[in-house]
Amino acid sequence: MRKFILCLLVSLPMYVAAQKKDSTIKELKEIAVVSKKKTVEFKDGKVVYNVSNSVNAAGSNALELLKRSPGVMVDPTNGISLNGKSGVTVYIDGKPSYMQGDALAALLKSLQSANIHSIELLPNPSSKYDAAGSGGIINIRLKKNTAAGFNGDIAAGMHFGETPKTEAALNLNYRSGKFNLYGNYNHYFGYHNMEYDFYRIQEGEITDNRTRDVDMRNPVNFKAGIDYNISSRHTIGLMMNANLYFGPGMTNTTTYLHDAATEKLQSMLKATNDYYSQKQNWKNYNFNYQYKDTSGRLFTTDLDYGYYRARIKNILYNHFLKADSVTETDKYTLRTFNNSDINIYGVKADYEQPLHHGKLYAGVKGNAVISDNWVQIFDVKNDVDYLNDLKSNTFRYEERVYAAYLMADQQWGKWKLQAGVRAEQTTADGVLNAKSLTTAKDTVQQVNNRYLDFFPSMQLSFLQSAEHNFTLLYNRKIDRPTYTDLNPFSYQLDELSSWQGNAFLRPQYSNSVTLGYNATGILAATLTYTHRQDMFVPVTDSISGNKMVMTPKNVGSQHLLSLNVSSSVSPLPWWNITANVNVYHKQNIISFDELRKATLSVNTVLLNIQQVFDLDKKTQAEISGNYQSPDIYGGFQRSKHNWQVNIGVQRKILKGNATVRVGINDLFQTYRWYGVRDFDGLYYRNRGMEDSRQLRLGFSYRFGNLKLAKSRERSSGLENESRRVK
């Protein structure tokens, strides 16, 4: 691995020189022919995936787009990593998404490409940003028209896979005088099928689960806002985001229990989990004030209120059978009400002004989170529900984070230095009320944490020329546990598995050093080393024979060495190639106690390639693909390689105001997942696939005044809590 990284680094100057020579020859011709953005751009320490310029992006949701973004990987548990680092924070228009895990995946699936302008990847955010998010920031920017007068666009599409699906999106904007009104809407309707299995060997028994999962939830998103320019220096704005997710779902699982020595089938369990009512919604309200004068001084402040509401109702039918799959030995039914109310309050203020040959930045922020969760489980007998007090609980969690930062940059000739520090004070209190499993008496468990941390950052740049620059970066980050991870109550997932939070879970910290090189418009490369301590991951342990429990734990540390190389070239005027290669060496040093220790290492390659062909002035085609070699995720699990290829064609009609598209996602149906764990006497593997191969048809139309005016970018004060709601 080290030799491979060294060879790539040595070859970079020769590669850039060759590409520069070629680009110089074509420079005048290219400027005369095309003046549009490339699909992927590298600038200001970030990678920008211009979704609206990609043919294959049409008809895709945000989660699918992330899987195709340079350096991004989404594992089977919907965990997102950037350049090999987990702990990524996801923003929508510079504001938090309020979710993580399955809930975040649900939101991303609901955001359609028709409403997405670009995806920004920031692997090394400065002290100006929240300390949370050791893996970096992914910011999804939705479309916002900037033309004067009334304008907008509509889009609709159909997808054909195992089942048909439909999507629709609408963007509207009205700008007149000092006012700007804007809003958008999108939905995605249809069934989503998945098949997965889970095989484990434990205590002399083989457990083989096979599941068919049908998700019938429908996501709907909308956004509305108004900006008012009080004067040339003062602007205020109001904005509201809403994400709704509703509908039923069904899983059917057959579990085969074998004797491990003889592999003889001993018994079976058939379980049907009917999620007959699922309602989830996330809303965020933001007030923004901005002051900006001609001397370069800028002051912004944000007031935010966000909330998450979930009401999940399901009934689980369990039937125990003999090996003949006919004779029933036992059965029982459970009904579950799972409810969550999370309220988030935020305020922040940022200030910047010129300072000699640079700028001075300062800011403060405060957030308060109040999370109420209650679970009610009923035993169902003869169609009558009986509350099971031993399996029911309530958990209330309150967390406050107060932050302040100071940062400055200065330039001396070709050298530029940016340095800053951020301080964050965290207070957290949680209370679990539940019945004792042994005495059946009421019990109270508490979570109490207090800690003050400092997070420095530094970036040293050398501008060799207008087209070549080198950077050296350092930052320190934190990942706090989610609210669900801290809930110590144990609740049952199915007959043989359960989940239990960990009230003593500590935050994990990381330190990163990055060496970067950028040749403007040709190539960008970074070499990063990251050390993570107190790493926490979900740990699966065996209990009571063939049963197991999953609990998040601090398990050790991680070393990561990553090389990321991106390039965008045009071999011919009508042909553009954008490629990203990410190579990293990951080492997890696991230590439960003195007797249970292990070191797991892996070398991984991520490859992402997009090729765009201008067939004529109105027609464009795209072939894109990505490949991922084996990796380690979740601390212990090793994945197999996977890859996919997407193709698409689009043509402009109606004087260029409308576009029709056709494409095939996952052409060879190769996007699947496979994970294996073999550690501490427990072996298991899981694998699965989803309805990824689809024929996609789409149509979009722009209307109104399309002449651009200057847009105002905004962010919100809730920049950390976004990813901690599961």
Coordinates of C-alpha atoms in Angstrom, one line a residue, residues 67 76 78 102 109 162-163 191-197 210-215 217 250-252 671 673 687-692:
K67 CA -22.9 6.8 -3.6
P76 CA -25.0 -1.5 4.4
N78 CA -26.4 3.5 5.8
D102 CA -32.0 4.8 8.8
K109 CA -34.1 9.0 -0.4
E162 CA -39.4 -4.7 -9.6
T163 CA -42.3 -2.2 -9.1
Y191 CA -42.8 0.4 -3.1
H192 CA -39.1 -0.4 -2.3
N193 CA -38.2 -4.1 -2.1
M194 CA -35.1 -5.5 -0.4
E195 CA -33.9 -9.0 0.3
Y196 CA -31.3 -9.8 2.9
D197 CA -30.1 -12.6 5.1
R210 CA -33.8 -14.8 5.4
T211 CA -35.9 -11.7 5.0
R212 CA -38.1 -10.1 2.4
D213 CA -38.7 -6.4 3.2
V214 CA -41.3 -4.2 1.5
D215 CA -41.1 -0.5 2.4
R217 CA -43.5 4.7 3.0
M250 CA -43.8 -5.3 6.0
T251 CA -41.0 -7.8 6.7
N252 CA -41.3 -11.5 6.4
Y671 CA -24.9 -3.3 -6.4
W673 CA -23.7 -5.8 0.1
R687 CA -25.8 -9.9 2.6
G688 CA -28.5 -8.3 0.7
M689 CA -29.7 -6.5 -2.4
E690 CA -32.3 -3.9 -3.3
D691 CA -34.4 -2.9 -6.3
S692 CA -31.4 -0.9 -7.8

